[in-house]
Structure formats: structure tokens, C-alpha cells
Coordinates of C-alpha atoms in Angstrom, one line a residue:
M1 CA -16.2 12.4 10.8
Q2 CA -13.5 10.0 11.9
E3 CA -10.1 11.4 11.0
V4 CA -8.5 8.4 9.4
L5 CA -6.6 10.2 6.6
G6 CA -3.9 11.8 8.7
I7 CA -0.9 13.7 7.2
L8 CA 0.3 12.0 4.0
E9 CA 3.5 10.1 3.8
F10 CA 4.9 11.2 0.5
R11 CA 6.3 9.0 -2.1
K12 CA 9.8 7.5 -1.4
L13 CA 12.4 7.8 -4.1
I14 CA 13.2 4.6 -6.0
N15 CA 16.8 5.3 -6.7
R16 CA 18.9 4.3 -9.6
T17 CA 21.1 1.8 -7.8
M18 CA 18.3 -0.2 -6.1
K19 CA 16.9 -1.1 -9.5
Q20 CA 19.6 -3.6 -9.5
Y21 CA 18.7 -5.0 -6.1
K22 CA 16.9 -8.0 -7.4
I23 CA 17.2 -11.6 -6.2
I24 CA 17.9 -13.7 -9.2
G25 CA 15.7 -16.5 -7.8
L26 CA 12.6 -14.2 -7.9
S27 CA 12.9 -12.5 -11.2
S28 CA 12.5 -15.4 -13.7
L29 CA 9.3 -15.8 -15.6
L30 CA 10.4 -19.2 -17.0
V31 CA 13.0 -21.3 -15.2
F32 CA 14.1 -24.5 -16.9
L33 CA 14.4 -26.8 -14.0
I34 CA 15.7 -30.4 -14.5
S35 CA 15.3 -33.4 -12.4
C36 CA 16.6 -36.8 -13.5
N37 CA 18.5 -39.7 -12.1
V38 CA 21.3 -39.2 -14.5
N39 CA 24.9 -39.0 -13.3
K40 CA 26.7 -36.2 -15.2
K41 CA 29.9 -38.3 -15.4
T42 CA 28.1 -41.1 -17.2
I43 CA 26.2 -39.0 -19.8
V44 CA 27.4 -39.7 -23.3
T45 CA 26.7 -37.2 -26.0
I46 CA 24.7 -39.0 -28.7
Q47 CA 22.7 -37.8 -31.7
H48 CA 20.0 -39.7 -33.6
I49 CA 19.5 -38.4 -37.1
P50 CA 15.7 -38.3 -37.9
D51 CA 14.5 -39.3 -41.3
S52 CA 13.6 -36.3 -43.4
K53 CA 10.5 -37.9 -44.8
Y54 CA 8.7 -36.9 -41.6
N55 CA 9.4 -33.2 -42.1
Q56 CA 6.1 -32.4 -43.7
K57 CA 4.2 -34.1 -41.0
I58 CA 6.1 -32.1 -38.4
V59 CA 5.1 -28.9 -40.2
D60 CA 1.5 -30.0 -40.4
A61 CA 1.4 -30.8 -36.7
K62 CA 2.8 -27.4 -35.8
R63 CA 0.1 -25.8 -38.0
D64 CA -2.5 -27.9 -36.0
I65 CA -1.1 -26.5 -32.7
L66 CA -1.3 -23.0 -34.1
Y67 CA -5.0 -23.4 -34.6
G68 CA -5.5 -25.1 -31.3
A69 CA -6.0 -28.6 -32.6
F70 CA -3.8 -30.3 -30.1
P71 CA -5.3 -33.8 -30.2
I72 CA -4.7 -33.9 -34.0
A73 CA -1.1 -32.7 -33.5
I74 CA -0.5 -35.3 -30.8
E75 CA -1.8 -38.0 -33.1
K76 CA 0.6 -37.0 -35.9
Y77 CA 3.6 -36.9 -33.6
E78 CA 2.7 -40.3 -32.2
E79 CA 2.5 -41.7 -35.8
I80 CA 6.0 -40.4 -36.4
I81 CA 7.3 -42.0 -33.2
K82 CA 5.6 -45.3 -34.0
S83 CA 7.7 -45.4 -37.1
D84 CA 10.8 -43.9 -35.6
S85 CA 10.9 -44.3 -31.8
N86 CA 13.9 -42.0 -31.4
H87 CA 12.6 -39.1 -33.4
A88 CA 13.8 -36.3 -31.2
T89 CA 11.7 -33.5 -32.7
A90 CA 8.5 -35.4 -32.3
H91 CA 9.3 -36.3 -28.7
Y92 CA 10.2 -32.7 -28.0
E93 CA 7.0 -31.3 -29.5
L94 CA 4.9 -33.8 -27.5
A95 CA 6.8 -32.8 -24.3
K96 CA 5.9 -29.1 -24.9
I97 CA 2.2 -30.0 -25.4
Y98 CA 2.1 -32.1 -22.2
L99 CA 3.8 -29.4 -20.2
K100 CA 1.2 -27.0 -21.3
N101 CA -1.5 -29.4 -20.3
Q102 CA 0.3 -30.0 -16.9
E103 CA 0.7 -33.7 -17.7
Y104 CA 4.2 -33.8 -16.2
E105 CA 4.7 -37.6 -16.3
K106 CA 4.1 -37.7 -20.0
A107 CA 6.2 -34.5 -20.5
T108 CA 9.1 -36.1 -18.7
F109 CA 8.9 -39.3 -20.7
H110 CA 9.0 -37.5 -24.1
S111 CA 11.5 -34.9 -23.1
K112 CA 13.9 -37.6 -21.8
R113 CA 13.5 -39.5 -25.1
A114 CA 14.2 -36.3 -27.0
F115 CA 17.3 -35.7 -24.9
D116 CA 18.5 -39.3 -25.1
S117 CA 18.1 -39.1 -28.9
N118 CA 20.1 -35.9 -29.2
S119 CA 21.9 -34.9 -26.0
S120 CA 23.9 -32.2 -27.9
N121 CA 20.7 -30.1 -28.3
I122 CA 20.4 -27.5 -25.5
W123 CA 16.6 -27.1 -26.1
Y124 CA 16.0 -30.8 -25.5
A125 CA 18.0 -30.5 -22.3
H126 CA 15.9 -27.5 -21.2
I127 CA 12.6 -29.2 -21.8
Y128 CA 13.8 -32.2 -20.0
A129 CA 14.9 -30.1 -17.1
Q130 CA 11.6 -28.2 -16.9
S131 CA 9.6 -31.4 -17.0
L132 CA 11.6 -33.1 -14.3
D133 CA 11.4 -30.0 -12.1
L134 CA 7.7 -29.8 -12.3
K135 CA 7.5 -33.5 -11.6
G136 CA 9.5 -32.9 -8.4
D137 CA 12.9 -34.5 -9.1
I138 CA 15.1 -31.6 -7.8
E139 CA 18.3 -33.6 -7.4
G140 CA 18.2 -34.8 -11.0
S141 CA 17.5 -31.3 -12.2
S142 CA 20.6 -30.0 -10.4
K143 CA 22.8 -32.7 -12.0
M144 CA 21.4 -32.0 -15.4
Y145 CA 22.2 -28.3 -15.0
E146 CA 25.7 -29.2 -14.2
Y147 CA 25.9 -31.3 -17.4
M148 CA 24.6 -28.4 -19.4
L149 CA 27.1 -26.0 -17.9
E150 CA 29.9 -28.4 -18.8
N151 CA 28.7 -28.4 -22.4
W152 CA 27.5 -24.8 -22.8
N153 CA 29.5 -22.9 -20.2
N154 CA 29.7 -19.7 -22.2
D155 CA 26.0 -19.2 -22.0
V156 CA 25.6 -16.6 -19.3
E157 CA 21.8 -16.9 -19.2
L158 CA 22.2 -20.6 -18.6
W159 CA 24.3 -19.9 -15.5
Y160 CA 21.6 -17.4 -14.3
E161 CA 19.0 -20.1 -14.8
Y162 CA 20.9 -22.4 -12.6
F163 CA 21.3 -19.7 -10.0
R164 CA 17.6 -19.1 -10.0
F165 CA 16.9 -22.8 -9.7
L166 CA 19.3 -23.2 -6.7
D167 CA 17.9 -20.1 -5.0
R168 CA 14.3 -21.2 -5.5
Y169 CA 15.1 -24.5 -3.8
E170 CA 17.4 -22.9 -1.2
K171 CA 20.4 -24.9 -2.2
Y172 CA 22.7 -22.2 -1.0
T173 CA 25.9 -24.2 -0.6
L174 CA 25.7 -25.3 -4.2
L175 CA 24.7 -21.9 -5.3
N176 CA 27.7 -20.3 -3.7
K177 CA 30.0 -22.9 -5.3
Y178 CA 28.7 -22.1 -8.8
L179 CA 28.7 -18.4 -8.1
D180 CA 32.4 -18.8 -7.4
L181 CA 32.9 -20.6 -10.7
F182 CA 31.0 -18.0 -12.5
E183 CA 33.1 -15.1 -11.1
K184 CA 36.3 -17.0 -11.9
K185 CA 35.1 -17.3 -15.5
F186 CA 33.4 -14.0 -16.1
G187 CA 34.5 -11.8 -13.3
F188 CA 32.3 -9.7 -10.9
S189 CA 29.0 -8.3 -12.0
D190 CA 26.4 -6.3 -10.1
E191 CA 23.7 -9.0 -10.4
I192 CA 26.0 -11.7 -9.1
I193 CA 27.2 -9.5 -6.2
I194 CA 23.7 -8.9 -5.0
N195 CA 22.9 -12.6 -5.4
R196 CA 25.9 -13.6 -3.3
Y197 CA 24.8 -11.0 -0.7
Q198 CA 21.3 -12.3 -0.6
S199 CA 22.4 -16.0 -0.4
F200 CA 24.6 -15.1 2.6
V201 CA 21.7 -13.3 4.3
K202 CA 19.3 -16.2 3.8
K203 CA 21.8 -18.6 5.3
G204 CA 22.5 -16.2 8.2
K205 CA 26.2 -16.1 7.3
Y206 CA 26.7 -12.4 8.0
K207 CA 30.5 -12.7 8.5
N208 CA 30.8 -14.1 5.0
I209 CA 29.1 -10.9 3.7
E210 CA 31.9 -8.6 4.8
K211 CA 34.6 -11.1 3.7
Y212 CA 33.1 -11.5 0.2
L213 CA 32.5 -7.8 -0.5
L214 CA 36.0 -6.9 0.7
N215 CA 37.3 -9.6 -1.7
V216 CA 35.4 -7.9 -4.5
L217 CA 36.8 -4.5 -3.5
S218 CA 40.3 -5.9 -3.3
A219 CA 40.0 -6.6 -7.0
D220 CA 38.3 -3.3 -7.8
I221 CA 38.3 -0.7 -5.0
K222 CA 36.1 1.6 -7.1
N223 CA 33.3 -1.0 -7.7
E224 CA 30.4 1.3 -6.8
F225 CA 27.9 -1.4 -6.3
A226 CA 30.0 -3.5 -3.9
N227 CA 30.9 -0.3 -2.0
L228 CA 27.3 0.7 -1.6
I229 CA 26.1 -2.7 -0.5
L230 CA 29.0 -3.0 2.0
A231 CA 28.2 0.5 3.3
D232 CA 24.6 -0.4 3.7
F233 CA 25.6 -3.6 5.5
Y234 CA 27.8 -1.7 7.9
S235 CA 25.1 0.9 8.5
S236 CA 22.5 -1.9 9.3
T237 CA 25.0 -3.6 11.7
R238 CA 25.8 -0.3 13.4
K239 CA 29.3 0.0 12.1
I240 CA 28.6 3.6 11.3
D241 CA 32.2 4.8 11.0
K242 CA 33.0 2.1 8.5
A243 CA 29.9 3.0 6.5
L244 CA 30.9 6.7 6.5
E245 CA 34.4 5.8 5.3
I246 CA 33.0 4.0 2.3
Y247 CA 30.6 6.8 1.4
D248 CA 33.5 9.3 1.7
R249 CA 35.6 7.1 -0.6
L250 CA 32.8 7.0 -3.2
L251 CA 32.5 10.8 -3.0
S252 CA 36.2 11.2 -3.5
Y253 CA 35.7 9.5 -6.9
N254 CA 32.5 11.4 -7.6
S255 CA 31.4 14.3 -5.4
N256 CA 27.9 14.0 -6.8
N257 CA 27.4 10.3 -6.1
E258 CA 23.7 10.2 -5.2
Q259 CA 23.6 7.1 -3.1
A260 CA 26.7 8.1 -1.1
L261 CA 25.2 11.5 -0.3
L262 CA 21.8 9.9 0.6
G263 CA 23.6 7.3 2.7
K264 CA 25.5 9.9 4.7
I265 CA 22.3 11.8 5.3
K266 CA 20.5 8.7 6.7
I267 CA 23.5 8.0 9.0
F268 CA 23.5 11.6 10.3
L269 CA 19.8 11.4 10.9
Q270 CA 20.3 8.3 13.0
R271 CA 22.9 10.2 15.0
N272 CA 20.6 13.2 15.3
D273 CA 23.4 15.2 13.8
I274 CA 21.0 17.7 12.2
Q275 CA 23.6 20.3 11.4
S276 CA 25.6 17.8 9.2
V277 CA 22.3 16.7 7.6
M278 CA 21.3 20.2 6.7
T279 CA 24.8 21.0 5.4
I280 CA 24.8 18.1 3.0
A281 CA 21.2 18.6 2.0
S282 CA 21.8 22.3 1.3
K283 CA 24.6 21.4 -1.1
I284 CA 22.4 18.9 -2.9
I285 CA 19.3 21.1 -3.2
E286 CA 21.3 24.0 -4.6
N287 CA 23.4 22.0 -7.0
T288 CA 21.9 22.2 -10.5
R289 CA 24.1 19.3 -11.7
I290 CA 22.4 16.8 -9.3
E291 CA 19.4 15.1 -10.7
L292 CA 15.9 15.9 -9.3
N293 CA 15.3 12.3 -8.1
L294 CA 18.1 12.6 -5.5
K295 CA 16.7 15.9 -4.3
L296 CA 13.3 14.3 -4.0
G297 CA 14.9 11.5 -2.1
I298 CA 16.5 13.9 0.3
I299 CA 13.3 15.8 0.9
S300 CA 11.4 12.5 1.4
E301 CA 13.9 11.4 4.1
L302 CA 13.8 14.8 5.8
S303 CA 10.0 14.9 5.7
Q304 CA 9.8 11.6 7.6
A305 CA 12.4 12.7 10.1
F306 CA 11.3 16.2 11.2
E307 CA 8.6 14.9 13.5
K308 CA 10.9 12.3 15.1
V309 CA 14.3 13.9 15.4
K310 CA 14.9 16.4 18.2
G311 CA 16.2 19.8 17.2
F312 CA 15.1 19.4 13.6
N313 CA 15.5 22.6 11.7
I314 CA 12.0 22.9 10.2
K315 CA 12.6 26.5 9.0
K316 CA 15.6 25.3 7.0
F317 CA 13.6 22.4 5.7
D318 CA 10.9 24.7 4.5
E319 CA 13.6 26.8 2.7
F320 CA 14.6 23.7 0.8
I321 CA 11.1 23.1 -0.3
V322 CA 10.7 26.7 -1.5
S323 CA 14.0 26.5 -3.3
L324 CA 13.0 23.4 -5.1
Y325 CA 9.6 24.9 -6.1
K326 CA 11.4 27.8 -7.7
Q327 CA 13.7 25.4 -9.6
Y328 CA 10.9 23.1 -10.7
P329 CA 7.6 25.0 -10.5
E330 CA 5.8 22.5 -12.8
N331 CA 7.0 19.3 -11.1
P332 CA 3.9 17.6 -9.4
D333 CA 5.9 16.0 -6.6
I334 CA 7.6 19.3 -5.7
I335 CA 4.3 21.1 -5.9
Q336 CA 2.9 18.5 -3.5
F337 CA 5.7 19.0 -1.0
Y338 CA 5.3 22.7 -1.2
G339 CA 1.5 22.3 -0.6
N340 CA 2.3 20.1 2.5
T341 CA 4.6 22.8 3.8
E342 CA 2.0 25.5 3.4
Y343 CA -0.6 23.4 5.1
R344 CA 1.7 22.7 8.0
N345 CA 2.3 26.4 8.3
G346 CA -1.4 27.1 8.5
N347 CA -2.0 28.3 4.9
S348 CA -4.8 25.8 4.1
K349 CA -6.2 27.7 1.1
L350 CA -2.9 28.0 -0.6
A351 CA -2.2 24.3 0.2
I352 CA -5.4 23.3 -1.4
S353 CA -4.6 25.3 -4.5
L354 CA -1.1 23.7 -4.8
F355 CA -2.5 20.2 -4.3
L356 CA -5.0 20.7 -7.1
K357 CA -2.3 22.1 -9.3
S358 CA -0.2 19.0 -8.6
L359 CA -3.2 16.8 -9.4
N360 CA -3.9 18.6 -12.6
I361 CA -0.4 17.5 -13.7
K362 CA -0.4 14.1 -12.0
P363 CA -4.0 12.9 -11.4
S364 CA -2.9 9.3 -10.5
N365 CA -1.9 10.2 -7.0
L366 CA -4.7 8.9 -4.8
Q367 CA -3.2 10.1 -1.5
T368 CA -3.1 13.7 -2.7
W369 CA -6.7 13.5 -3.7
L370 CA -7.6 12.2 -0.3
F371 CA -5.5 14.7 1.6
T372 CA -7.0 17.6 -0.4
L373 CA -10.5 16.4 0.5
Y374 CA -9.4 16.0 4.1
I375 CA -8.3 19.7 4.2
L376 CA -11.5 20.8 2.5
E377 CA -13.5 18.9 5.2
R378 CA -11.5 20.6 7.9
E379 CA -12.2 24.0 6.2
K380 CA -15.9 23.1 6.0
E381 CA -15.9 23.7 2.2
F382 CA -18.5 21.0 1.6
N383 CA -19.5 22.0 -1.9
R384 CA -15.8 21.8 -3.0
I385 CA -15.6 18.3 -1.4
V386 CA -18.3 17.2 -3.8
S387 CA -16.7 18.7 -6.9
V388 CA -13.1 17.5 -6.1
A389 CA -14.4 14.0 -5.2
D390 CA -16.2 14.0 -8.6
S391 CA -12.9 14.7 -10.3
A392 CA -11.0 12.0 -8.3
L393 CA -13.6 9.4 -9.1
I394 CA -12.9 9.7 -12.8
Y395 CA -9.5 8.2 -12.0
F396 CA -10.5 5.9 -9.1
P397 CA -14.1 4.9 -9.9
N398 CA -14.3 2.2 -7.2
Q399 CA -12.4 3.9 -4.4
K400 CA -14.3 3.6 -1.1
D401 CA -12.9 6.6 0.6
L402 CA -13.8 8.9 -2.2
F403 CA -17.4 7.8 -2.0
L404 CA -17.3 8.3 1.8
L405 CA -16.0 11.8 1.5
R406 CA -18.3 12.8 -1.3
G407 CA -21.2 11.3 0.6
F408 CA -20.2 13.4 3.6
G409 CA -20.1 16.5 1.4
Y410 CA -23.6 15.8 0.2
L411 CA -24.8 15.2 3.8
Q412 CA -23.5 18.6 4.9
T413 CA -25.1 20.3 1.9
E414 CA -28.4 18.5 2.6
E415 CA -28.4 16.6 -0.7
L416 CA -29.6 13.6 1.3
Q417 CA -30.5 11.1 -1.4
K418 CA -27.1 11.6 -3.1
S419 CA -25.4 11.2 0.3
Y420 CA -27.4 8.0 1.0
D421 CA -26.5 6.6 -2.5
D422 CA -22.8 7.2 -1.9
F423 CA -22.8 5.6 1.5
I424 CA -24.7 2.6 0.3
F425 CA -22.2 2.1 -2.5
A426 CA -19.3 2.5 -0.1
L427 CA -20.9 -0.1 2.1
K428 CA -21.3 -2.6 -0.8
I429 CA -17.6 -2.5 -1.6
T430 CA -16.6 -2.7 2.1
G431 CA -15.8 -6.1 3.6
K432 CA -17.6 -7.1 6.8
L433 CA -14.4 -7.0 8.7
D434 CA -13.3 -3.7 7.3
K435 CA -12.8 -1.2 10.1
D436 CA -14.6 1.5 8.0
R437 CA -17.8 -0.5 7.8
I438 CA -19.0 0.7 11.2
Q439 CA -18.3 4.3 10.3
I440 CA -20.3 3.9 7.1
L441 CA -23.2 2.5 9.1
H442 CA -23.0 5.6 11.4
Y443 CA -23.3 7.9 8.3
L444 CA -26.2 5.9 6.9
A445 CA -28.1 6.0 10.3
E446 CA -27.6 9.8 10.3
V447 CA -28.7 10.4 6.8
T448 CA -31.7 8.1 6.9
Y449 CA -32.9 9.8 10.0
K450 CA -32.6 13.2 8.3
M451 CA -34.6 11.7 5.4
K452 CA -37.3 10.9 8.0
R453 CA -36.8 7.1 7.4
K454 CA -36.4 6.6 11.1
E455 CA -37.1 2.8 11.1
E456 CA -34.2 2.3 8.6
A457 CA -32.0 4.6 10.7
F458 CA -32.8 2.5 13.9
K459 CA -31.9 -0.7 12.0
F460 CA -28.5 0.7 11.2
Y461 CA -27.9 1.6 14.9
D462 CA -29.0 -1.9 15.9
E463 CA -26.5 -3.3 13.5
I464 CA -23.7 -1.1 14.9
L465 CA -24.6 -2.1 18.5
E466 CA -24.7 -5.8 17.6
N467 CA -21.1 -5.4 16.5
D468 CA -20.1 -3.4 19.6
Q469 CA -22.7 -2.8 22.4
N470 CA -20.4 -0.1 23.8
D471 CA -20.2 2.1 20.7
I472 CA -20.6 5.3 22.6
V473 CA -21.5 7.5 19.6
A474 CA -24.2 5.0 18.5
L475 CA -25.6 4.7 22.0
N476 CA -25.9 8.5 22.3
N477 CA -27.4 9.2 18.9
Y478 CA -29.8 6.3 18.9
A479 CA -31.0 7.3 22.4
Y480 CA -31.4 11.0 21.4
Y481 CA -33.4 10.1 18.2
L482 CA -35.6 7.8 20.3
S483 CA -36.2 10.7 22.7
I484 CA -37.2 13.1 19.9
E485 CA -39.6 10.5 18.6
G486 CA -40.9 9.7 22.1
L487 CA -40.2 6.0 21.5
H488 CA -38.8 3.4 23.9
L489 CA -37.8 6.0 26.4
E490 CA -36.7 3.6 29.1
K491 CA -34.5 1.8 26.5
A492 CA -33.1 5.2 25.4
L493 CA -32.4 6.2 29.0
E494 CA -30.5 3.0 29.6
M495 CA -28.4 3.5 26.4
S496 CA -27.7 7.2 27.3
G497 CA -26.7 6.2 30.9
K498 CA -23.9 4.1 29.5
T499 CA -22.5 7.2 27.7
I500 CA -22.4 9.5 30.7
K501 CA -20.9 6.7 32.8
K502 CA -18.1 6.4 30.4
E503 CA -17.7 10.2 29.8
P504 CA -19.4 12.0 32.7
K505 CA -18.2 15.5 31.6
N506 CA -19.4 15.3 28.0
S507 CA -21.9 18.0 27.5
T508 CA -23.5 16.3 24.5
Y509 CA -24.1 13.1 26.3
L510 CA -25.3 14.8 29.5
D511 CA -27.8 16.8 27.3
T512 CA -29.2 13.6 25.8
Y513 CA -29.6 12.0 29.2
A514 CA -31.3 15.1 30.5
Y515 CA -33.6 15.4 27.5
I516 CA -34.8 11.7 27.8
L517 CA -35.6 12.4 31.5
F518 CA -37.5 15.5 30.3
R519 CA -39.5 13.3 27.9
L520 CA -40.2 10.9 30.8
E521 CA -41.6 14.0 32.7
R522 CA -38.9 13.5 35.4
Y523 CA -38.3 17.3 35.3
S524 CA -36.2 17.7 38.5
D525 CA -33.8 14.9 37.5
A526 CA -33.6 16.4 34.0
L527 CA -32.7 19.8 35.5
K528 CA -29.8 18.2 37.4
Y529 CA -28.2 16.7 34.3
I530 CA -28.9 19.6 32.0
E531 CA -27.1 21.9 34.5
L532 CA -24.2 19.5 34.4
A533 CA -24.2 19.8 30.6
I534 CA -24.2 23.6 30.9
L535 CA -21.3 23.5 33.4
N536 CA -19.3 21.4 31.0
G537 CA -19.4 23.6 28.0
G538 CA -23.1 23.4 27.0
T539 CA -23.4 27.2 26.8
N540 CA -21.6 27.0 23.4
S541 CA -24.5 24.9 21.9
G542 CA -27.8 26.4 20.8
V543 CA -29.5 23.0 21.0
I544 CA -28.4 22.4 24.6
L545 CA -29.4 25.9 25.6
E546 CA -32.9 25.4 24.1
H547 CA -33.3 22.1 26.0
Y548 CA -32.1 23.9 29.1
G549 CA -34.9 26.5 28.6
D550 CA -37.5 23.7 28.1
I551 CA -36.5 22.0 31.3
L552 CA -36.4 25.3 33.2
F553 CA -39.9 26.0 32.1
K554 CA -41.2 22.6 33.3
N555 CA -39.5 23.3 36.6
G556 CA -41.5 26.5 37.0
K557 CA -38.7 28.9 36.2
I558 CA -40.5 30.8 33.4
D559 CA -38.4 34.0 33.2
L560 CA -35.1 32.1 33.3
A561 CA -36.5 29.8 30.6
V562 CA -37.3 32.6 28.3
S563 CA -33.9 34.3 28.7
T564 CA -32.3 30.9 28.0
W565 CA -34.3 30.4 24.8
K566 CA -33.2 33.9 23.7
E567 CA -29.6 32.9 24.4
A568 CA -30.1 29.8 22.3
K569 CA -31.3 31.9 19.4
E570 CA -28.2 34.1 19.7
R571 CA -26.1 30.9 19.5
G572 CA -27.5 30.2 16.1
E573 CA -30.5 28.0 16.9
N574 CA -33.2 29.2 14.6
S575 CA -36.6 27.6 14.3
K576 CA -40.2 28.8 14.2
I577 CA -40.9 26.7 17.4
L578 CA -38.1 28.5 19.3
D579 CA -39.5 31.9 18.1
L580 CA -43.0 31.0 19.4
K581 CA -41.5 29.9 22.7
I582 CA -39.9 33.3 23.1
E583 CA -42.9 35.2 21.9
R584 CA -45.5 33.3 24.0
K585 CA -43.2 32.7 26.9
E586 CA -44.3 29.1 27.1
F587 CA -43.0 25.7 26.2
I588 CA -44.3 24.4 22.8
H589 CA -43.6 20.8 21.9
E590 CA -42.3 20.2 18.4

């Protein structure tokens, strides 16, 4: 089986501070965007007072909307407007309907009439803004926002809406102008700090980043968020000493500052300063006042580093894992790390037990299911592969890899129909360009041949070779099965020849080539290649040894053939035909 699972990369910690790292322009579900050819200096606040006699009709129209009768509601609003062309509520409600129907021209017309009739109503301004934005008048939208902020400048969410709008349309100069105004009015906030940072990054003004963050810190040196962003910026721009200085400052305020500790560890890992890494990590792991999430974050960082960093202290790392397991014996993530440690140290059975314990607590971790199955496959515990895959499929009923692994388990336990069904299902949910598709076809070719459905098996091999005529495994297996069946032997010899040309010391491929020559009754040539197979490790295979005996017999070396058949039996090749060969001292065709 192709080893595509590998060693798992365990879950990275999502830390507390990074929850705030959101770009304002990406987080809005509904952004009121306004576009109009209105100059904010010429807008005059006006208000039309609608006649109360239309109130009941407004209520009736809203009831129609509630029941989905939009055409009836539209008709009622239009009746009101026919009598009172400046009825703001009717225009506003029509604008909402047309927005919903994506009729932006009509929505813009009615939202403008609503706003013109009552420009002191923020909702009318919003609907007008939204309509114009969707119609594409960005410049007018921006001016309308400026008008709204002049009139409702204490509405913090309104400021955020404008920030989202400017960010979405990449109006970074204007965005920074209004961010400045916001900070002068409301002071610094974490959301605005990260927005300023992101806007500078998008504009490529990296010098402004440091200047801005230092300005924030000049007003509040203890601002944790600004400190962390600046330290991260210094770290990414290789100003490591400055980053360390900030982390140390934060730790002077709070010795358990999680992000500062994690930041220092990352820097020391970059420097290959393993001793400093382990010193900090040890203090964190053993400190009961520090939250588990940070400890998991440290372990995650270290688990990714130990294969890359020279001189990494794996023994100390394993001690951290054991210590955490003693502190949190029921935490599924800690159990998983401990299982990984035991597997790396060669204790596969204990690792499997730990992974299954973790999955019993947290069955939603697909990677742990797959890794467990991968270990079971390596341990050749094929019955357990089937049972564990059954459990995993309860939570992931359409996961291709689980069907592949269970199908492989069924194949090894000779439950061929079940194996075939799993592989066929995996093939159905695999795209034509998926790299696993060819592997599935290999499995299907093997299982159908074992089911004595040789024509179907050969079709699968044909499909594989149509995709890649140099697929060496398909060439060998296809050629070997043809030789067993005595079919298309010249074609089989040609395919097998490609394999030994590519891998001239592969005993399996040499054996296939020799056996095809044997079936073609070219016995002296067959002896030459089967002896090459034996010289290249073929003595470890009962099948190759039996073939060697067959070829020796046809070359007149009867006694050597019989002793070779006996050796094949000792190597685990058991069949009635082999027993008869040994007993009768003659070749018997299967």
C-alpha cells in the first residue's frame, strides 16, 4: 500500500490574542455601502412628515411581506406614493424589497426618495448607501458615509462600517485618515490597531507600521496588543533583538504572559538556541498557573521543530509530554501527543491504545483515526483495521481514505467482496484528477483477480496504463497475471521487460520476466533471469524459490529442482501442487 499518511502534524494552538486578529473589511455580514453624486457640504437636513392616514396600509403591506406576498405589498406602497410622493416609509420599504430582489436601480431610486424626504433618519441613509454600493457608485457611497459620520459620529459601529467599506474597495489613504479621526475621538482599540496594521501591510508601507505602533505605545507603553504586534513585526523583519526586548517587557508586567513566552520560544527556535527553548518550555510545562492551551501551543511548536533543528533535545521533549500526560490524563490532545511519542519510540501497541483512548474522548479528529489505521497496517493487524475503520466511518461516512483502508483490511483478510465494494465506493467519490485514483485502480485490479474476475482485473490495468504507460507496478502485475493465465505472453514479456530495464536488480520484477520466459518455453533464458532474481534477494520469497525449482526442472536439473521446492516450502509457500512436486520429483503445472 502506498504510504501517503505519514506522521501527523498535530493541531496548532489558536491562541487568545489572535482571536482579535481580524481584518475589519472581511468580517462584516452586512455592509451598508453608499454611492451617490451628493456633495456632503450641500446636503441639507430635511424631513417630510407623512400623513398618518396611510399607517394602516403600511401595516397591511408589512403583513403581506411576512407571508411572502411581495407583489401585493409593492402595489400597496405604490398606492401610498401615488397619493404622497414623498412618503419616506413607503419608499424605504420598497427599497428593501427591490434590494432583496437584486433590482438595484429601483432600490436606489426609492432609497434616495426616502433619504431626500427625511435625511435625519439613519436607516434611510443606510438603505440608500447599500443600494448605491450594489449599483456601483463607490465615490458617492464614500461621501454619504462622511455625511453620516458628521451627523452620527458617536455611533462606533457606523465608523466600523465605513472602515469595512474603505478596506473592501482598497481606499487605504482615506481609510487611514478616518482611522486617525476615530482614534482622536475614541482612543486606541485592539480592533483599530490591527486594522491600521493590515492597511499599512496592504499598501506596502512597512516603515509606517513601526512608526504607528510606537506612537500607540508612547501613549500606553503597557498596551499588550500593540506590543505583541510590534514584536511579531520585528521578528518577521529579522529585528530579533528588538522583538525579544518587547517580549521581556511584557513578561516584566506579567511573568505568565502566554504570547510573550511563545514568541520567545519561536525566536530561540529560529536561532537554534535549544537550551533557551527548553529552559522556557520547562518553566511553562511545570507551572500549574499557566493555562493548558499555552502548554499545548509550546508542544505543538516543539513537535514541528524537533526534526528540523539540529541538536534538538528529544529526550527532554519526551519528558515534557509525559509530565503533561500526568497532569492531564483525560485530555484527548495530550493523550494524542503521548501516543505519538510512544510510536516514535517504537512502542506501537501502546501508541495504538493511546490513540484509541483519545478518539473515545474526541472522535472528531480525522487525522488521529487515519494515523491509528496507518499504524495498524504497519503492524499487520488487518482485522483491527476493519473494526477501527468501521468506528471512524460513523463520524466520517464519506471519507475516501477510510474506505480505502478498510478495503485494504478486507483484502488482507480475504473478504474479497467487501474489499471490492469499499474500493468501488472510494473510486466513485474520487475525482478523475485525484492522485489516489490510480492507487484505487491498483487495489481493484488485485482484488478482482483474486475473485477470479480476470477480465475485469485486466480492464483496470488497461485503465492504469492508459493514464501512465510506465506505471511499473501495473506493468509487472499485469504481466505476471497474464503469464499465470498463459495469455498474451509476448505482450506480457514486453511489459515485464520495461520493469527490469528500469529496476534491473528488483527480484520481483526479474522473477516475473523469468516466469514469462518459462511459459514461452524459453527455459535457458528463464534460468538466466531467475538466477538474477535469486542473487538479488529472491531466496527470501517462497514464490520465487518455487519458480526457480520449476525452471531448474525444465533445464534438466532434477535434484536441484526438488531441493529448491523444499526450500520454497520452508519459506512458507504451501500448496498441494508444491507438495506433489516434491513427492513425485517432477514439475506439475497448476
